[in-house]
Tab-separated table of C-alpha atoms in Angstrom:
chain	number	residue	atom	x	y	z
A	1	LYS	CA	-0.300	0.074	0.098
A	2	PHE	CA	1.744	3.033	-0.869
A	3	MET	CA	0.402	6.962	-1.529
A	4	ALA	CA	0.747	8.309	-4.585
A	5	GLY	CA	-0.553	12.768	-6.004
A	6	GLY	CA	-2.158	12.155	-2.639
A	7	LYS	CA	-4.062	8.960	-3.226
A	8	TRP	CA	-3.966	5.274	-1.553
A	9	TYR	CA	-3.285	2.221	-3.899
A	10	ASN	CA	-3.421	-1.419	-2.815
A	11	VAL	CA	-2.001	-3.537	-5.098
A	12	ASP	CA	-2.198	-7.723	-4.578
A	13	GLY	CA	1.142	-9.151	-3.717
A	14	ARG	CA	0.599	-11.159	-7.649
A	15	PHE	CA	0.916	-7.212	-9.485
A	16	LEU	CA	3.027	-6.079	-7.202
A	17	TYR	CA	7.311	-7.104	-9.200
A	18	HIS	CA	5.443	-6.007	-12.598
A	19	LEU	CA	5.824	-2.334	-10.233
A	20	ILE	CA	9.305	-1.901	-10.427
A	21	GLN	CA	10.882	0.974	-11.076
A	22	PRO	CA	14.773	2.004	-12.761
A	23	VAL	CA	17.607	3.272	-10.447
A	24	THR	CA	19.894	5.740	-11.242
A	25	ASP	CA	21.528	6.822	-8.041
A	26	PHE	CA	23.441	4.055	-7.570
A	27	LYS	CA	26.114	3.898	-10.451
A	28	GLY	CA	27.496	0.707	-11.631
A	29	MET	CA	24.971	-0.738	-10.141
A	30	ASN	CA	22.182	-2.910	-11.831
A	31	LEU	CA	19.201	-1.749	-9.295
A	32	ASN	CA	15.601	-1.654	-9.911
A	33	TRP	CA	13.218	-0.285	-6.310
A	34	VAL	CA	9.221	-1.691	-6.231
A	35	PRO	CA	6.800	-0.271	-3.260
A	36	ASN	CA	6.949	-2.742	0.039
A	37	GLY	CA	5.036	-3.229	2.231
A	38	ASP	CA	2.118	-1.023	4.346
A	39	SER	CA	3.478	2.927	4.117
A	40	SER	CA	0.434	4.260	5.447
A	41	LYS	CA	1.173	2.933	8.930
A	42	TYR	CA	4.115	5.530	9.125
A	43	VAL	CA	1.401	8.608	8.935
A	44	GLU	CA	0.736	8.183	12.395
A	45	SER	CA	4.286	7.126	13.717
A	46	TYR	CA	6.308	9.924	11.782
A	47	GLY	CA	3.770	13.162	12.100
A	48	LEU	CA	2.976	12.477	7.838
A	49	ASP	CA	-0.310	14.428	8.031
A	50	GLY	CA	-1.028	16.106	5.098
A	51	VAL	CA	1.819	14.288	2.695
A	52	GLU	CA	0.975	13.957	-1.303
A	53	THR	CA	2.979	10.950	-1.754
A	54	LEU	CA	4.396	7.883	0.418
A	55	ILE	CA	6.437	5.024	-0.039
A	56	ARG	CA	8.203	2.805	2.017
A	57	GLY	CA	10.332	0.843	-0.619
A	58	THR	CA	12.543	-2.024	-1.579
A	59	TYR	CA	16.127	-2.208	-3.542
A	60	ARG	CA	16.398	-5.396	-5.829
A	61	TYR	CA	19.622	-6.358	-8.522
A	62	ASP	CA	17.497	-5.921	-11.720
A	63	THR	CA	17.096	-9.716	-12.543
A	64	PHE	CA	15.406	-10.425	-9.430
A	65	ALA	CA	11.763	-9.100	-10.346
A	66	PRO	CA	11.729	-10.800	-13.550
A	67	CYS	CA	12.587	-14.207	-11.976
A	68	ALA	CA	10.170	-13.974	-9.123
A	69	LEU	CA	7.670	-13.417	-11.306
A	70	ALA	CA	8.373	-16.663	-13.602
A	71	PHE	CA	8.428	-18.771	-10.325
A	72	ALA	CA	5.412	-17.194	-8.994
A	73	GLU	CA	3.162	-18.198	-12.692
A	74	LEU	CA	4.924	-21.234	-12.861
A	75	GLY	CA	3.660	-22.187	-9.509
A	76	MET	CA	6.339	-22.642	-8.314
A	77	LEU	CA	5.852	-20.314	-4.875
A	78	ASN	CA	2.818	-22.649	-4.011
A	79	ASP	CA	3.050	-23.482	-0.733
A	80	THR	CA	-0.422	-25.664	-0.859
A	81	LYS	CA	-0.247	-28.052	-3.619
A	82	VAL	CA	1.576	-30.997	-2.534
A	83	HIS	CA	3.718	-33.129	-4.877
A	84	ASP	CA	4.288	-36.661	-3.303
A	85	VAL	CA	7.369	-37.077	-4.782
A	86	LEU	CA	8.934	-34.660	-4.102
A	87	LYS	CA	8.131	-35.852	0.051
A	88	SER	CA	11.451	-36.914	2.290
A	89	SER	CA	9.314	-40.314	2.485
A	90	SER	CA	9.532	-40.701	-1.225
A	91	SER	CA	11.878	-42.974	-2.827
A	92	GLU	CA	10.952	-42.013	-6.524
A	93	PRO	CA	14.011	-39.568	-7.798
A	94	ILE	CA	12.876	-36.056	-9.395
A	95	SER	CA	15.091	-34.306	-11.645
A	96	TRP	CA	14.490	-30.489	-12.199
A	97	ARG	CA	13.699	-30.872	-15.416
A	98	GLU	CA	11.109	-33.434	-15.078
A	99	LEU	CA	9.531	-31.437	-12.138
A	100	MET	CA	9.506	-28.471	-14.734
A	101	ALA	CA	8.047	-30.486	-17.170
A	102	LYS	CA	5.211	-31.669	-14.834
A	103	LEU	CA	5.001	-28.129	-13.923
A	104	VAL	CA	3.993	-27.281	-17.300
A	105	GLY	CA	2.206	-30.141	-18.358
A	106	CYS	CA	5.161	-30.864	-21.983
A	107	PRO	CA	7.841	-33.691	-22.758
A	108	VAL	CA	10.987	-34.452	-20.764
A	109	ASP	CA	12.521	-33.459	-24.026
A	110	LYS	CA	10.528	-30.216	-24.804
A	111	VAL	CA	10.612	-28.391	-20.993
A	112	GLU	CA	13.260	-25.695	-22.113
A	113	GLU	CA	11.000	-24.364	-24.890
A	114	ALA	CA	7.625	-24.945	-23.124
A	115	VAL	CA	8.787	-23.407	-19.866
A	116	MET	CA	10.037	-20.075	-20.975
A	117	SER	CA	6.805	-20.015	-23.989
A	118	ALA	CA	4.890	-20.932	-20.634
A	119	VAL	CA	7.163	-17.462	-18.917
A	120	ARG	CA	6.489	-15.362	-21.928
A	121	GLU	CA	2.232	-16.022	-22.083
A	122	ARG	CA	1.576	-16.056	-17.842
A	123	VAL	CA	3.889	-13.060	-17.364
A	124	GLY	CA	3.449	-11.016	-19.809
A	125	ALA	CA	-0.503	-11.160	-19.564
A	126	VAL	CA	-0.415	-10.312	-16.353
A	127	ARG	CA	2.666	-7.602	-16.762
A	128	LYS	CA	-0.234	-5.910	-19.401
A	129	GLU	CA	-2.911	-5.824	-17.160
A	130	VAL	CA	-0.806	-4.412	-14.248
A	131	ARG	CA	0.798	-1.802	-16.711
A	132	GLN	CA	-2.876	-0.490	-18.054
A	133	SER	CA	-3.823	-0.207	-13.500
A	134	GLU	CA	-4.476	3.603	-12.198
A	135	ALA	CA	-1.376	2.247	-9.765
A	136	TYR	CA	1.204	1.648	-11.633
A	137	GLN	CA	0.641	5.047	-13.918
A	138	ALA	CA	0.195	6.929	-10.935
A	139	LEU	CA	4.054	5.006	-9.782
A	140	THR	CA	5.514	6.143	-13.434
A	141	ALA	CA	4.920	9.674	-13.211
A	142	LEU	CA	6.307	10.349	-9.895
A	143	ARG	CA	9.957	9.768	-11.502
A	144	LEU	CA	11.758	9.664	-8.276
A	145	SER	CA	14.881	9.044	-9.577
A	146	LYS	CA	17.275	12.224	-8.685
A	147	ASP	CA	18.856	11.325	-12.192
A	148	PRO	CA	16.809	12.980	-15.251
A	149	ASN	CA	18.806	10.525	-17.334
A	150	THR	CA	16.533	7.783	-16.049
A	151	LYS	CA	17.536	4.226	-17.846
A	152	PRO	CA	15.531	3.022	-20.447
A	153	GLU	CA	12.712	-0.169	-20.180
A	154	LYS	CA	14.114	-3.079	-20.978
A	155	PRO	CA	11.995	-5.085	-23.695
A	156	PHE	CA	9.945	-7.621	-22.266
A	157	GLU	CA	11.796	-9.958	-24.332
A	158	PHE	CA	15.282	-9.542	-22.706
A	159	GLU	CA	13.616	-9.997	-19.244
A	160	VAL	CA	12.337	-13.385	-20.772
A	161	LEU	CA	15.622	-14.104	-21.855
A	162	GLU	CA	17.391	-13.115	-18.397
A	163	VAL	CA	14.633	-15.413	-16.762
A	164	GLU	CA	15.984	-18.393	-18.888
A	165	SER	CA	19.428	-17.860	-18.452
A	166	ALA	CA	18.960	-17.487	-14.861
A	167	PHE	CA	17.015	-21.191	-14.457
A	168	ARG	CA	19.934	-22.515	-16.279
A	169	ARG	CA	22.201	-21.355	-14.263
A	170	LEU	CA	20.749	-23.046	-11.075
A	171	GLY	CA	19.946	-25.908	-12.345
A	172	LEU	CA	16.657	-25.784	-13.346
A	173	PHE	CA	16.240	-27.211	-16.835
A	174	SER	CA	19.501	-30.414	-15.373
A	175	LYS	CA	19.022	-33.498	-14.573
A	176	ALA	CA	20.331	-32.534	-11.357
A	177	PRO	CA	18.160	-34.434	-8.541
A	178	VAL	CA	15.563	-31.481	-6.864
A	179	PRO	CA	15.943	-31.690	-3.311
A	180	LYS	CA	13.376	-33.544	-1.284
A	181	THR	CA	11.158	-32.057	1.425
A	182	THR	CA	9.199	-32.384	4.254
A	183	ASN	CA	5.826	-31.017	3.020
A	184	GLY	CA	6.364	-32.326	-0.706
A	185	PHE	CA	6.035	-28.309	-1.777
A	186	VAL	CA	7.779	-27.035	-4.533
A	187	ILE	CA	9.304	-23.831	-3.093
A	188	ASP	CA	10.622	-26.048	0.155
A	189	SER	CA	12.544	-27.377	-2.796
A	190	LEU	CA	13.505	-24.429	-4.984
A	191	CYS	CA	14.299	-22.600	-1.543
A	192	SER	CA	16.699	-25.652	-0.842
A	193	THR	CA	18.408	-25.380	-4.333
A	194	LEU	CA	18.718	-20.984	-3.891
A	195	VAL	CA	20.530	-21.412	-0.491
A	196	THR	CA	23.293	-24.208	-2.673
A	197	GLN	CA	23.730	-21.858	-5.678
A	198	LEU	CA	23.674	-19.061	-3.734
A	199	THR	CA	25.619	-19.148	-1.074
A	200	PHE	CA	28.311	-17.017	-0.441
A	201	HIS	CA	31.832	-17.969	-1.720
A	202	ASN	CA	34.957	-16.765	0.354
A	203	HIS	CA	35.805	-14.054	-1.365
A	204	GLU	CA	31.808	-12.395	-1.749
A	205	ARG	CA	30.710	-9.723	0.823
A	206	ASP	CA	27.244	-8.548	1.697
A	207	PHE	CA	26.255	-4.903	1.025
A	208	ASN	CA	23.431	-2.380	2.489
A	209	ILE	CA	21.659	0.065	1.402
A	210	MET	CA	18.971	2.302	2.709
A	211	GLN	CA	18.179	5.732	1.273
A	212	HIS	CA	15.095	8.085	2.928
A	213	ARG	CA	14.621	10.881	0.650
A	214	VAL	CA	11.971	13.373	1.734
A	215	THR	CA	10.571	16.223	-0.770
A	216	ALA	CA	9.301	19.542	0.603
A	217	PHE	CA	7.857	22.146	-1.343
A	218	PHE	CA	8.504	25.916	1.000
A	219	PRO	CA	5.568	28.501	-0.379
A	220	LYS	CA	7.617	31.121	1.909
A	221	ASP	CA	10.693	31.107	-0.838
A	222	ASN	CA	8.536	29.751	-3.512
A	223	ARG	CA	11.539	26.543	-3.593
A	224	THR	CA	10.971	22.697	-3.467
A	225	ARG	CA	14.336	21.159	-1.331
A	226	VAL	CA	15.345	17.318	-1.195
A	227	PHE	CA	16.361	15.955	1.553
A	228	GLU	CA	18.246	12.548	1.320
A	229	SER	CA	20.007	10.193	4.047
A	230	THR	CA	21.922	7.331	2.354
A	231	LEU	CA	23.346	4.172	3.966
A	232	SER	CA	25.720	2.091	2.642
A	233	ILE	CA	28.074	-0.695	4.281
A	234	ARG	CA	30.186	-3.254	2.877
A	235	GLY	CA	30.341	-6.422	4.968
A	236	GLU	CA	34.092	-7.516	6.512
A	237	ASP	CA	34.177	-11.014	5.800
A	238	ALA	CA	31.604	-14.094	6.618
A	239	ARG	CA	31.416	-13.378	10.561
A	240	LYS	CA	30.931	-9.407	10.701
A	241	THR	CA	28.089	-9.149	7.258
A	242	ALA	CA	26.416	-5.820	6.261
A	243	THR	CA	23.668	-7.039	7.392
A	244	ALA	CA	24.727	-8.439	10.946
A	245	VAL	CA	26.005	-5.142	12.035
A	246	THR	CA	23.321	-2.855	10.843
A	247	VAL	CA	20.665	-5.604	12.607
A	248	GLY	CA	23.040	-6.470	15.591
A	249	VAL	CA	23.982	-3.004	16.891
A	250	PRO	CA	21.100	-0.787	16.847
A	251	ALA	CA	19.299	-3.594	18.875
A	252	ALA	CA	22.685	-4.192	21.175
A	253	ALA	CA	22.737	-0.146	21.519
A	254	SER	CA	19.167	-0.596	22.396
A	255	ALA	CA	19.549	-3.037	25.181
A	256	GLN	CA	23.004	-1.095	26.593
A	257	LEU	CA	20.915	1.913	26.765
A	258	ILE	CA	17.960	0.361	28.810
A	259	LEU	CA	20.701	-1.307	31.175
A	260	ASP	CA	22.359	2.099	32.005
A	261	GLY	CA	18.754	3.185	32.778
A	262	GLY	CA	18.765	5.713	30.018
A	263	LEU	CA	14.606	4.799	29.631
A	264	ARG	CA	14.059	4.539	33.286
A	265	LYS	CA	11.316	7.175	32.879
A	266	LYS	CA	9.380	5.561	29.970
A	267	LYS	CA	6.643	3.139	31.168
A	268	GLY	CA	5.508	0.414	28.698
A	269	ILE	CA	6.037	-0.051	24.989
A	270	VAL	CA	8.341	2.951	23.683
A	271	SER	CA	8.934	3.183	20.384
A	272	PRO	CA	12.291	4.097	18.221
A	273	THR	CA	10.701	7.171	17.240
A	274	ASP	CA	10.827	8.112	20.910
A	275	PRO	CA	14.007	10.948	20.965
A	276	ALA	CA	15.004	9.096	23.938
A	277	ILE	CA	15.932	6.041	22.097
A	278	TYR	CA	16.927	7.467	18.428
A	279	ARG	CA	19.542	10.448	19.908
A	280	PRO	CA	21.648	8.234	21.842
A	281	VAL	CA	21.459	5.376	20.102
A	282	LEU	CA	22.836	6.932	16.606
A	283	LYS	CA	25.316	8.103	18.789
A	284	ILE	CA	26.751	4.506	19.587
A	285	ILE	CA	25.941	3.082	16.231
A	286	GLU	CA	28.308	6.166	14.117
A	287	GLY	CA	30.848	5.255	16.574
A	288	ARG	CA	30.759	1.380	14.850
A	289	GLY	CA	30.702	2.929	11.217
A	290	ILE	CA	26.836	3.105	11.062
A	291	LYS	CA	26.199	6.116	9.631
A	292	MET	CA	23.652	8.522	6.813
A	293	HIS	CA	25.659	10.705	4.572
A	294	GLU	CA	22.696	13.625	3.828
A	295	GLU	CA	22.688	16.401	1.596
A	296	VAL	CA	20.333	18.634	0.468
A	297	TYR	CA	19.497	19.406	-2.699
A	298	ASP	CA	16.389	22.181	-4.852
A	299	VAL	CA	14.781	20.814	-7.372
A	300	PRO	CA	12.346	22.606	-9.848
A	301	ASN	CA	8.819	23.177	-8.124
A	302	ALA	CA	6.008	20.999	-9.474
A	303	HIS	CA	3.427	23.859	-7.822
């Protein structure tokens, strides 16, 4: 759920990744962003009554959305349909190639062509529906990237080719055995395969990016300004990952604040938006290298 142009939009989960938007702010990184979660809950938490646009989003690598959509339309994310052959209690082997053929109902020797045809047809049909929706048009019209040279949208057929390439890399067209699961769901077998295929190698590190952007119009000065805070942090090793640091250090700092009696005057559940929490915690985590880079710049008035 997000607000654009003063209107709230609810987007069904099946349609979400069709709303993917380009990112050009981080040079050298092939990223997109998409609305994520319920933005309406931030109105009260942050005192945002009267805003015209409010979106909580998430960054994704360029190929993530096409693959997620393909998985969904092929039934690979279904957690209700049981395939007995995938249960750990079954001794019958099945390869990824055979399972994919079963999912689209085709002979095994035609699986690659049939799967990609299904992806093209099913994802394409939903894409056409979403692109005609008011939510997509409102989101696209915002042009939230601060870089005016927004990268052009990729042709749909190019996305299909990316999905095909990803499926090959993951071994989904191979004779590799499908991992057995307790419940016999394809999604569990897929997750097991992704964990194996996408685990970090020794030379790889994670990288976290977070950005807050507030655009405000000041009628007294007839000026529109953007206030932007960006966090980018890279993991050091397999143990001290960026994710572990950015999650663990604020939690530890908050716990220490309580132990030191910093919240003794507070009662009940205290939100992290309370200055008594975020001011001392931000000071502590800055000392551990977790710091936002802040920038303020003017943009042409939209009013």
